[in-house]
mmCIF file of C-alpha atoms and ligand atoms in Angstrom:
data_model
loop_
_atom_site.group_PDB
_atom_site.id
_atom_site.type_symbol
_atom_site.label_atom_id
_atom_site.label_comp_id
_atom_site.label_asym_id
_atom_site.label_seq_id
_atom_site.Cartn_x
_atom_site.Cartn_y
_atom_site.Cartn_z
ATOM 1 C CA MET A 1 -36.759 -43.265 73.912
ATOM 2 C CA ALA A 2 -39.062 -44.911 76.373
ATOM 3 C CA LEU A 3 -39.116 -43.194 79.738
ATOM 4 C CA LEU A 4 -37.929 -46.288 81.570
ATOM 5 C CA GLU A 5 -34.830 -46.504 79.432
ATOM 6 C CA GLN A 6 -33.841 -42.921 80.032
ATOM 7 C CA ILE A 7 -33.577 -43.383 83.794
ATOM 8 C CA GLU A 8 -30.392 -45.435 84.038
ATOM 9 C CA PRO A 9 -28.179 -43.291 81.730
ATOM 10 C CA LEU A 10 -29.439 -40.117 83.392
ATOM 11 C CA LYS A 11 -28.618 -41.565 86.812
ATOM 12 C CA GLN A 12 -25.135 -42.548 85.660
ATOM 13 C CA SER A 13 -24.377 -39.079 84.335
ATOM 14 C CA GLY A 14 -25.760 -37.540 87.551
ATOM 15 C CA LEU A 15 -23.595 -39.800 89.715
ATOM 16 C CA ALA A 16 -20.557 -38.925 87.650
ATOM 17 C CA GLU A 17 -21.179 -35.195 87.912
ATOM 18 C CA LEU A 18 -21.719 -35.386 91.677
ATOM 19 C CA ARG A 19 -18.679 -37.567 92.322
ATOM 20 C CA ASN A 20 -16.421 -35.453 90.172
ATOM 21 C CA ALA A 21 -17.490 -32.130 91.656
ATOM 22 C CA SER A 22 -14.191 -30.459 92.631
ATOM 23 C CA ASP A 23 -15.594 -28.087 95.264
ATOM 24 C CA THR A 24 -18.810 -27.345 97.098
ATOM 25 C CA ALA A 25 -19.966 -24.824 94.453
ATOM 26 C CA ALA A 26 -19.628 -27.426 91.672
ATOM 27 C CA LEU A 27 -21.429 -29.951 93.862
ATOM 28 C CA GLU A 28 -24.320 -27.559 94.400
ATOM 29 C CA GLN A 29 -24.524 -26.977 90.645
ATOM 30 C CA ALA A 30 -24.713 -30.763 90.045
ATOM 31 C CA ARG A 31 -27.461 -31.057 92.662
ATOM 32 C CA VAL A 32 -29.492 -28.323 90.954
ATOM 33 C CA ASN A 33 -28.980 -29.949 87.553
ATOM 34 C CA PHE A 34 -30.266 -33.345 88.581
ATOM 35 C CA LEU A 35 -32.301 -33.045 91.766
ATOM 36 C CA GLY A 36 -33.420 -29.414 91.767
ATOM 37 C CA ALA A 37 -37.005 -28.224 91.158
ATOM 38 C CA HIS A 38 -36.128 -27.600 87.508
ATOM 39 C CA GLY A 39 -33.635 -30.452 87.267
ATOM 40 C CA LYS A 40 -33.547 -33.417 84.973
ATOM 41 C CA PHE A 41 -35.261 -35.843 87.329
ATOM 42 C CA THR A 42 -38.108 -33.432 87.997
ATOM 43 C CA ALA A 43 -38.564 -33.255 84.237
ATOM 44 C CA LEU A 44 -38.724 -37.065 84.076
ATOM 45 C CA MET A 45 -41.339 -37.108 86.827
ATOM 46 C CA LYS A 46 -43.451 -34.777 84.752
ATOM 47 C CA GLN A 47 -43.411 -37.267 81.891
ATOM 48 C CA LEU A 48 -44.960 -39.956 84.108
ATOM 49 C CA GLY A 49 -48.387 -38.535 83.295
ATOM 50 C CA GLY A 50 -47.984 -39.620 79.675
ATOM 51 C CA LEU A 51 -47.553 -43.312 80.574
ATOM 52 C CA SER A 52 -50.258 -45.930 80.726
ATOM 53 C CA LYS A 53 -51.695 -46.942 84.088
ATOM 54 C CA GLU A 54 -49.799 -50.233 83.917
ATOM 55 C CA GLU A 55 -46.396 -48.690 83.151
ATOM 56 C CA ARG A 56 -46.632 -45.802 85.585
ATOM 57 C CA PRO A 57 -45.889 -47.536 88.994
ATOM 58 C CA ALA A 58 -42.747 -49.284 87.761
ATOM 59 C CA ALA A 59 -41.410 -46.102 86.144
ATOM 60 C CA GLY A 60 -42.193 -43.989 89.243
ATOM 61 C CA LYS A 61 -40.432 -46.480 91.460
ATOM 62 C CA ALA A 62 -37.361 -46.554 89.199
ATOM 63 C CA ILE A 63 -37.148 -42.753 89.220
ATOM 64 C CA ASN A 64 -37.383 -42.614 93.018
ATOM 65 C CA ASN A 65 -34.705 -45.266 93.437
ATOM 66 C CA ALA A 66 -32.394 -43.392 91.108
ATOM 67 C CA LYS A 67 -33.001 -40.131 92.997
ATOM 68 C CA ALA A 68 -32.248 -41.838 96.308
ATOM 69 C CA GLU A 69 -28.933 -43.061 94.919
ATOM 70 C CA LEU A 70 -28.079 -39.571 93.752
ATOM 71 C CA GLU A 71 -28.948 -38.133 97.210
ATOM 72 C CA THR A 72 -26.591 -40.625 98.835
ATOM 73 C CA ALA A 73 -23.811 -39.781 96.392
ATOM 74 C CA LEU A 74 -24.445 -36.057 97.036
ATOM 75 C CA ALA A 75 -24.138 -36.440 100.831
ATOM 76 C CA GLU A 76 -21.006 -38.537 100.501
ATOM 77 C CA ARG A 77 -19.248 -36.081 98.199
ATOM 78 C CA ARG A 78 -20.253 -33.190 100.437
ATOM 79 C CA ARG A 79 -18.616 -34.883 103.406
ATOM 80 C CA GLU A 80 -15.438 -35.501 101.410
ATOM 81 C CA LEU A 81 -15.236 -31.916 100.192
ATOM 82 C CA GLU A 82 -15.863 -30.473 103.658
ATOM 83 C CA LEU A 83 -13.169 -32.642 105.169
ATOM 84 C CA LYS A 84 -10.761 -31.569 102.470
ATOM 85 C CA ALA A 85 -11.606 -27.895 103.047
ATOM 86 C CA SER A 86 -10.933 -28.216 106.776
ATOM 87 C CA GLN A 87 -7.399 -29.519 106.249
ATOM 88 C CA PRO A 88 -4.379 -27.277 105.791
ATOM 89 C CA ASN A 89 -3.201 -26.694 102.246
ATOM 90 C CA GLU A 90 0.417 -27.065 103.256
ATOM 91 C CA PRO A 91 1.611 -30.349 104.666
ATOM 92 C CA THR A 92 2.030 -30.196 108.463
ATOM 93 C CA ASP A 93 5.557 -30.292 109.845
ATOM 94 C CA PHE A 94 5.150 -32.200 113.071
ATOM 95 C CA THR A 95 8.784 -31.600 114.018
ATOM 96 C CA LEU A 96 8.267 -27.840 114.543
ATOM 97 C CA PRO A 97 8.365 -26.712 118.200
ATOM 98 C CA GLY A 98 4.980 -25.852 119.778
ATOM 99 C CA ARG A 99 3.867 -22.285 120.264
ATOM 100 C CA ARG A 100 4.436 -21.287 123.883
ATOM 101 C CA ARG A 101 1.573 -19.616 125.717
ATOM 102 C CA LEU A 102 2.568 -16.643 127.872
ATOM 103 C CA LEU A 103 1.877 -17.434 131.489
ATOM 104 C CA GLY A 104 0.549 -14.586 133.619
ATOM 105 C CA LYS A 105 2.257 -13.719 136.899
ATOM 106 C CA LEU A 106 1.277 -12.328 140.235
ATOM 107 C CA HIS A 107 1.934 -8.604 140.678
ATOM 108 C CA PRO A 108 5.194 -7.995 142.611
ATOM 109 C CA LEU A 109 3.219 -6.428 145.477
ATOM 110 C CA THR A 110 1.017 -9.522 145.659
ATOM 111 C CA GLN A 111 4.100 -11.734 145.674
ATOM 112 C CA VAL A 112 5.670 -9.812 148.542
ATOM 113 C CA THR A 113 2.378 -9.773 150.470
ATOM 114 C CA GLU A 114 1.990 -13.523 150.057
ATOM 115 C CA ASP A 115 5.566 -14.099 151.229
ATOM 116 C CA ILE A 116 4.953 -12.002 154.342
ATOM 117 C CA VAL A 117 1.679 -13.739 155.157
ATOM 118 C CA ARG A 118 3.288 -17.148 154.575
ATOM 119 C CA SER A 119 6.084 -16.394 157.062
ATOM 120 C CA PHE A 120 3.641 -15.278 159.720
ATOM 121 C CA ARG A 121 1.469 -18.360 159.163
ATOM 122 C CA LYS A 122 4.444 -20.470 160.186
ATOM 123 C CA LEU A 123 4.246 -18.729 163.562
ATOM 124 C CA GLY A 124 0.515 -19.348 163.960
ATOM 125 C CA PHE A 125 -0.826 -16.030 162.696
ATOM 126 C CA VAL A 126 -3.999 -15.833 160.602
ATOM 127 C CA ALA A 127 -4.818 -13.215 157.967
ATOM 128 C CA ALA A 128 -7.589 -10.773 158.899
ATOM 129 C CA ASP A 129 -9.410 -8.128 156.920
ATOM 130 C CA GLY A 130 -11.357 -4.931 157.524
ATOM 131 C CA PRO A 131 -13.167 -2.178 155.611
ATOM 132 C CA GLU A 132 -11.278 0.386 153.534
ATOM 133 C CA VAL A 133 -14.050 2.914 154.132
ATOM 134 C CA GLU A 134 -13.660 3.327 157.874
ATOM 135 C CA ASP A 135 -14.992 5.614 160.557
ATOM 136 C CA GLU A 136 -12.910 7.933 162.659
ATOM 137 C CA TYR A 137 -13.579 5.844 165.728
ATOM 138 C CA HIS A 138 -11.825 2.710 164.418
ATOM 139 C CA CYS A 139 -9.141 4.606 162.529
ATOM 140 C CA PHE A 140 -8.188 7.028 165.322
ATOM 141 C CA ASP A 141 -10.189 7.346 168.563
ATOM 142 C CA ALA A 142 -10.067 3.690 169.546
ATOM 143 C CA LEU A 143 -6.338 3.754 168.795
ATOM 144 C CA ASN A 144 -5.852 6.458 171.394
ATOM 145 C CA THR A 145 -5.234 9.019 168.672
ATOM 146 C CA PRO A 146 -6.586 12.369 169.846
ATOM 147 C CA ALA A 147 -8.708 14.694 167.744
ATOM 148 C CA ASP A 148 -5.830 17.137 167.313
ATOM 149 C CA HIS A 149 -3.491 14.520 165.888
ATOM 150 C CA PRO A 150 -2.161 15.601 162.478
ATOM 151 C CA ALA A 151 -3.218 12.326 160.834
ATOM 152 C CA ARG A 152 -6.815 13.459 161.281
ATOM 153 C CA ASP A 153 -6.346 16.641 159.330
ATOM 154 C CA THR A 154 -8.407 16.968 156.152
ATOM 155 C CA GLN A 155 -5.151 17.839 154.427
ATOM 156 C CA ASP A 156 -3.828 14.386 155.277
ATOM 157 C CA THR A 157 -6.883 12.176 155.012
ATOM 158 C CA PHE A 158 -9.700 11.500 152.549
ATOM 159 C CA TYR A 159 -12.967 12.172 154.319
ATOM 160 C CA ILE A 160 -16.137 10.916 152.716
ATOM 161 C CA GLN A 161 -19.085 13.233 152.225
ATOM 162 C CA HIS A 162 -22.310 11.337 152.602
ATOM 163 C CA PRO A 163 -25.914 12.208 153.240
ATOM 164 C CA ALA A 164 -26.737 11.693 156.931
ATOM 165 C CA SER A 165 -29.411 9.133 156.069
ATOM 166 C CA SER A 166 -26.932 6.722 154.532
ATOM 167 C CA ILE A 167 -24.873 6.401 157.720
ATOM 168 C CA GLU A 168 -25.733 3.396 159.766
ATOM 169 C CA ASN A 169 -26.359 4.813 163.192
ATOM 170 C CA PRO A 170 -23.638 3.576 165.558
ATOM 171 C CA GLY A 171 -26.004 4.186 168.458
ATOM 172 C CA SER A 172 -28.579 1.703 167.237
ATOM 173 C CA GLY A 173 -26.630 -1.503 166.585
ATOM 174 C CA PRO A 174 -24.335 -3.571 168.755
ATOM 175 C CA GLN A 175 -22.010 -0.999 170.207
ATOM 176 C CA PRO A 176 -18.266 -1.494 170.453
ATOM 177 C CA LEU A 177 -17.261 -1.169 174.058
ATOM 178 C CA GLY A 178 -16.347 2.363 174.913
ATOM 179 C CA ALA A 179 -17.386 3.725 171.525
ATOM 180 C CA PRO A 180 -18.846 7.177 171.885
ATOM 181 C CA LYS A 181 -22.532 7.313 170.991
ATOM 182 C CA SER A 182 -23.288 9.260 167.856
ATOM 183 C CA ASP A 183 -26.130 11.176 169.529
ATOM 184 C CA GLU A 184 -23.941 12.399 172.354
ATOM 185 C CA GLY A 185 -23.909 16.161 172.227
ATOM 186 C CA GLY A 186 -25.218 15.995 168.654
ATOM 187 C CA SER A 187 -21.660 15.517 167.464
ATOM 188 C CA THR A 188 -21.228 13.644 164.187
ATOM 189 C CA LEU A 189 -17.476 13.673 164.548
ATOM 190 C CA ASN A 190 -17.213 10.048 165.526
ATOM 191 C CA SER A 191 -19.371 8.718 162.750
ATOM 192 C CA GLN A 192 -17.445 10.611 160.112
ATOM 193 C CA ARG A 193 -16.404 8.236 157.347
ATOM 194 C CA LEU A 194 -12.972 8.264 155.752
ATOM 195 C CA LEU A 195 -10.695 6.086 153.686
ATOM 196 C CA ARG A 196 -8.530 4.311 156.232
ATOM 197 C CA THR A 197 -5.091 5.844 156.570
ATOM 198 C CA HIS A 198 -3.568 2.672 158.003
ATOM 199 C CA THR A 199 -4.444 -0.955 158.600
ATOM 200 C CA SER A 200 -4.232 -0.375 162.358
ATOM 201 C CA SER A 201 -8.026 0.093 162.370
ATOM 202 C CA VAL A 202 -8.344 -3.652 161.816
ATOM 203 C CA GLN A 203 -6.684 -4.249 165.209
ATOM 204 C CA ILE A 204 -9.748 -2.673 166.790
ATOM 205 C CA ARG A 205 -12.246 -4.442 164.518
ATOM 206 C CA VAL A 206 -10.771 -7.838 165.368
ATOM 207 C CA MET A 207 -10.421 -7.238 169.118
ATOM 208 C CA GLU A 208 -14.044 -6.033 169.303
ATOM 209 C CA LYS A 209 -15.183 -9.387 167.968
ATOM 210 C CA GLN A 210 -12.750 -11.788 169.569
ATOM 211 C CA GLN A 211 -11.359 -12.561 173.001
ATOM 212 C CA PRO A 212 -7.592 -13.032 173.443
ATOM 213 C CA PRO A 213 -5.346 -14.649 172.478
ATOM 214 C CA VAL A 214 -5.134 -12.844 169.136
ATOM 215 C CA ARG A 215 -2.550 -13.493 166.442
ATOM 216 C CA ILE A 216 -3.381 -11.683 163.225
ATOM 217 C CA ILE A 217 -1.653 -10.353 160.166
ATOM 218 C CA VAL A 218 -3.576 -7.794 158.086
ATOM 219 C CA PRO A 219 -2.490 -6.954 154.551
ATOM 220 C CA GLY A 220 -4.534 -4.206 152.908
ATOM 221 C CA ARG A 221 -4.890 -0.990 150.992
ATOM 222 C CA VAL A 222 -4.657 2.375 152.742
ATOM 223 C CA TYR A 223 -5.133 5.971 151.601
ATOM 224 C CA ARG A 224 -3.465 9.304 152.293
ATOM 225 C CA ARG A 225 -3.651 12.723 150.744
ATOM 226 C CA ASP A 226 -0.135 12.532 149.401
ATOM 227 C CA ASN A 227 0.853 13.769 145.980
ATOM 228 C CA ALA A 228 2.372 11.028 143.890
ATOM 229 C CA ASP A 229 6.148 11.143 143.544
ATOM 230 C CA ALA A 230 8.920 8.564 143.466
ATOM 231 C CA THR A 231 8.266 7.489 147.066
ATOM 232 C CA HIS A 232 4.622 8.506 147.704
ATOM 233 C CA ASN A 233 1.270 7.554 146.280
ATOM 234 C CA PRO A 234 -2.213 8.451 147.562
ATOM 235 C CA THR A 235 -3.013 4.766 147.920
ATOM 236 C CA PHE A 236 -0.594 2.063 148.952
ATOM 237 C CA GLN A 237 -0.492 -1.231 150.806
ATOM 238 C CA GLN A 238 0.339 -1.999 154.397
ATOM 239 C CA VAL A 239 0.690 -5.015 156.583
ATOM 240 C CA GLU A 240 -0.387 -4.844 160.191
ATOM 241 C CA GLY A 241 0.442 -7.411 162.834
ATOM 242 C CA LEU A 242 -1.147 -7.856 166.255
ATOM 243 C CA TYR A 243 -0.360 -10.355 168.979
ATOM 244 C CA VAL A 244 -2.241 -10.389 172.272
ATOM 245 C CA ASP A 245 -1.755 -12.927 175.037
ATOM 246 C CA ARG A 246 -0.552 -13.162 178.623
ATOM 247 C CA ASN A 247 3.049 -12.085 179.348
ATOM 248 C CA VAL A 248 3.910 -10.864 175.853
ATOM 249 C CA THR A 249 7.198 -8.938 175.775
ATOM 250 C CA VAL A 250 9.256 -6.680 173.511
ATOM 251 C CA GLY A 251 11.530 -9.720 173.144
ATOM 252 C CA ASP A 252 8.652 -11.600 171.465
ATOM 253 C CA LEU A 253 8.133 -8.667 169.127
ATOM 254 C CA LYS A 254 11.778 -8.419 168.194
ATOM 255 C CA GLY A 255 12.143 -12.177 167.713
ATOM 256 C CA THR A 256 9.085 -12.313 165.490
ATOM 257 C CA VAL A 257 10.117 -9.376 163.329
ATOM 258 C CA GLU A 258 13.609 -10.778 163.004
ATOM 259 C CA PHE A 259 12.349 -14.207 161.941
ATOM 260 C CA VAL A 260 10.045 -12.766 159.287
ATOM 261 C CA PHE A 261 12.594 -10.332 157.858
ATOM 262 C CA LYS A 262 15.274 -12.964 157.624
ATOM 263 C CA GLU A 263 12.809 -15.039 155.618
ATOM 264 C CA LEU A 264 11.920 -12.080 153.412
ATOM 265 C CA MET A 265 15.297 -10.454 152.910
ATOM 266 C CA GLY A 266 17.819 -13.213 153.476
ATOM 267 C CA SER A 267 19.355 -14.914 156.495
ATOM 268 C CA GLU A 268 22.067 -12.320 157.104
ATOM 269 C CA THR A 269 19.457 -9.585 157.642
ATOM 270 C CA ARG A 270 19.797 -7.664 160.916
ATOM 271 C CA ILE A 271 17.196 -5.473 162.566
ATOM 272 C CA ARG A 272 17.373 -2.821 165.244
ATOM 273 C CA PHE A 273 14.730 -0.999 167.259
ATOM 274 C CA ARG A 274 14.834 2.766 167.778
ATOM 275 C CA PRO A 275 12.574 4.477 170.336
ATOM 276 C CA HIS A 276 9.721 6.353 168.668
ATOM 277 C CA TYR A 277 6.193 7.558 169.383
ATOM 278 C CA PHE A 278 2.889 6.089 168.305
ATOM 279 C CA SER A 279 -0.210 6.859 170.331
ATOM 280 C CA TYR A 280 -1.501 3.278 170.313
ATOM 281 C CA THR A 281 1.679 1.629 171.568
ATOM 282 C CA GLU A 282 3.808 2.198 174.645
ATOM 283 C CA PRO A 283 6.728 1.857 174.412
ATOM 284 C CA SER A 284 6.943 2.429 170.664
ATOM 285 C CA PHE A 285 9.770 1.810 168.227
ATOM 286 C CA GLU A 286 10.800 2.212 164.674
ATOM 287 C CA ILE A 287 12.382 -0.821 163.087
ATOM 288 C CA ASP A 288 15.486 -0.414 160.927
ATOM 289 C CA PHE A 289 16.976 -3.238 158.977
ATOM 290 C CA SER A 290 20.277 -3.915 157.332
ATOM 291 C CA SER A 291 21.038 -6.451 154.610
ATOM 292 C CA ALA A 292 22.692 -6.868 151.242
ATOM 293 C CA PHE A 293 19.730 -4.925 149.802
ATOM 294 C CA THR A 294 20.299 -1.840 151.954
ATOM 295 C CA ARG A 295 24.013 -1.843 151.204
ATOM 296 C CA LYS A 296 23.195 -1.989 147.502
ATOM 297 C CA LEU A 297 21.263 1.236 148.041
ATOM 298 C CA GLY A 298 24.350 2.693 149.696
ATOM 299 C CA ARG A 299 22.945 2.574 153.233
ATOM 300 C CA GLU A 300 23.713 0.333 156.178
ATOM 301 C CA TRP A 301 20.332 0.849 157.897
ATOM 302 C CA LEU A 302 16.931 1.598 156.367
ATOM 303 C CA GLU A 303 13.846 2.453 158.359
ATOM 304 C CA LEU A 304 11.129 -0.043 157.719
ATOM 305 C CA ALA A 305 8.255 -0.198 160.167
ATOM 306 C CA GLY A 306 6.586 1.114 163.282
ATOM 307 C CA CYS A 307 5.785 -1.075 166.240
ATOM 308 C CA GLY A 308 5.369 -1.256 169.976
ATOM 309 C CA MET A 309 3.560 -2.782 172.933
ATOM 310 C CA VAL A 310 -0.199 -2.249 172.703
ATOM 311 C CA HIS A 311 -1.222 0.755 174.798
ATOM 312 C CA PRO A 312 -3.435 -0.122 177.808
ATOM 313 C CA ARG A 313 -5.991 2.463 176.625
ATOM 314 C CA VAL A 314 -6.428 0.535 173.382
ATOM 315 C CA PHE A 315 -7.190 -2.624 175.375
ATOM 316 C CA GLU A 316 -9.684 -0.687 177.496
ATOM 317 C CA GLN A 317 -11.458 0.522 174.347
ATOM 318 C CA VAL A 318 -12.139 -3.032 173.212
ATOM 319 C CA GLY A 319 -12.940 -4.358 176.676
ATOM 320 C CA TYR A 320 -9.738 -6.331 177.311
ATOM 321 C CA ASP A 321 -8.397 -6.045 180.860
ATOM 322 C CA PRO A 322 -4.922 -4.432 180.523
ATOM 323 C CA GLU A 323 -3.922 -5.954 183.879
ATOM 324 C CA ILE A 324 -4.270 -9.413 182.327
ATOM 325 C CA TRP A 325 -3.507 -8.957 178.642
ATOM 326 C CA THR A 326 -0.367 -7.760 176.959
ATOM 327 C CA GLY A 327 0.494 -7.516 173.304
ATOM 328 C CA TRP A 328 2.505 -6.037 170.531
ATOM 329 C CA ALA A 329 1.602 -4.517 167.172
ATOM 330 C CA PHE A 330 3.467 -3.343 164.117
ATOM 331 C CA GLY A 331 2.724 -1.877 160.717
ATOM 332 C CA PHE A 332 4.731 -1.306 157.575
ATOM 333 C CA GLY A 333 4.359 -0.458 153.908
ATOM 334 C CA ILE A 334 4.545 -3.289 151.404
ATOM 335 C CA GLU A 335 5.703 -1.107 148.508
ATOM 336 C CA ARG A 336 8.756 -0.088 150.469
ATOM 337 C CA ILE A 337 9.708 -3.701 151.114
ATOM 338 C CA ALA A 338 9.152 -4.595 147.463
ATOM 339 C CA MET A 339 11.194 -1.585 146.292
ATOM 340 C CA ILE A 340 14.124 -2.557 148.476
ATOM 341 C CA ARG A 341 13.875 -6.226 147.595
ATOM 342 C CA TYR A 342 13.715 -5.711 143.834
ATOM 343 C CA GLY A 343 15.766 -2.519 143.591
ATOM 344 C CA ILE A 344 12.845 -0.422 142.269
ATOM 345 C CA ASN A 345 13.400 3.324 142.485
ATOM 346 C CA ASP A 346 9.916 4.704 141.744
ATOM 347 C CA ILE A 347 6.770 3.603 143.576
ATOM 348 C CA ARG A 348 4.554 4.668 140.667
ATOM 349 C CA LEU A 349 5.889 1.793 138.563
ATOM 350 C CA PHE A 350 3.749 -0.570 140.664
ATOM 351 C CA TYR A 351 0.520 1.059 139.522
ATOM 352 C CA GLU A 352 1.159 1.702 135.837
ATOM 353 C CA ASN A 353 0.507 -1.887 134.743
ATOM 354 C CA ASP A 354 3.259 -1.714 132.160
ATOM 355 C CA VAL A 355 3.818 -5.346 131.213
ATOM 356 C CA ARG A 356 7.494 -4.685 130.428
ATOM 357 C CA PHE A 357 7.912 -3.777 134.114
ATOM 358 C CA LEU A 358 5.634 -6.435 135.559
ATOM 359 C CA LYS A 359 7.046 -9.405 133.713
ATOM 360 C CA GLN A 360 10.440 -8.945 135.362
ATOM 361 C CA PHE A 361 9.207 -10.334 138.690
HETATM 362 N N1 DAH B 1 -0.044 2.749 161.627
HETATM 363 C C1 DAH B 1 1.329 3.176 161.477
HETATM 364 C C2 DAH B 1 1.506 3.907 160.147
HETATM 365 O O1 DAH B 1 0.630 3.824 159.335
HETATM 366 C C3 DAH B 1 2.268 2.016 161.549
HETATM 367 C C4 DAH B 1 2.225 1.373 162.866
HETATM 368 C C5 DAH B 1 3.061 1.831 163.881
HETATM 369 C C6 DAH B 1 1.383 0.312 163.147
HETATM 370 C C7 DAH B 1 3.054 1.252 165.126
HETATM 371 C C8 DAH B 1 1.375 -0.275 164.394
HETATM 372 C C9 DAH B 1 2.242 0.200 165.387
HETATM 373 O O2 DAH B 1 0.576 -1.301 164.696
HETATM 374 O O3 DAH B 1 2.223 -0.381 166.618
HETATM 375 O O4 DAH B 1 2.501 4.539 159.956
#
């Protein structure tokens, strides 16, 4: 058969094989058969050499046109097969309900902290922050807490061992008013680093930087050398409050605490102040509260927080004139509030990250 006459039937059989390919493997086989290096059209091309000079261009052109048609058919079938492969085998039931994604939640301690901060914001307080790795000066000395105070004992506090060279020298930078110089008497006592045992250190940090009036609320992590049990953990969270202005009274303190705890624990919450001792406040009190939550725990009153009027010596340390400025401060543990609020009986549950526990809040 003349070469020219073979082209059309070969093209037709190639098109049929490509279009009927039932999957991508069959399609590839059809491509190899007709368009591959050893395929039928390559064989035809090889026969071109046997034609006369006059016949050759027309035959070459016809072969190329046929190949182009086959390439188009190949691409088209490939698209069809790929689309088919990407669709589900089973028909889709559009009436089925969607799959719900699990939404994450804030940790109960974060929720309680945010509630506390939100209540204080309503009264014009701003959130402040300070370092967890503190020095003894900000944690104790500046808070009128003497060197023989039990909180400073190595049995109660995590002290940090560090090479002397890594301590920034308190004598060489801007010096907090009244801060003892580190080179005095060669004592390193006051530059000793520790993990802060309470957020009260942030009172000092803020007052060093800012003139009164001050209205801050300080949520943050604190550390103590406690063994973990149902009510203790070596790290926990506190909230500190500090208010400094002219003519601040215990009445302001009590009114503020009452407002916030009614918001937190319900409107029928009552609070009472009991005289106590803290070295950085005078007078000092412990705050008890009573609500449906405490009665659920079988108690009318539960102790909740420490507070008092800022001690004049603390003001002197930060360079505030205690004849002009007055203020109150308080501090309490967030875990305790959360435990009472949610009826949780073991503090360690907060830190285990067990989703079965966490998703209840
Ligand atoms: N710092 C105290 C503690 O950790 C709590 C506290 C008591 C904070 C009295 C205060 C305060 O600001 O005035 O137990």
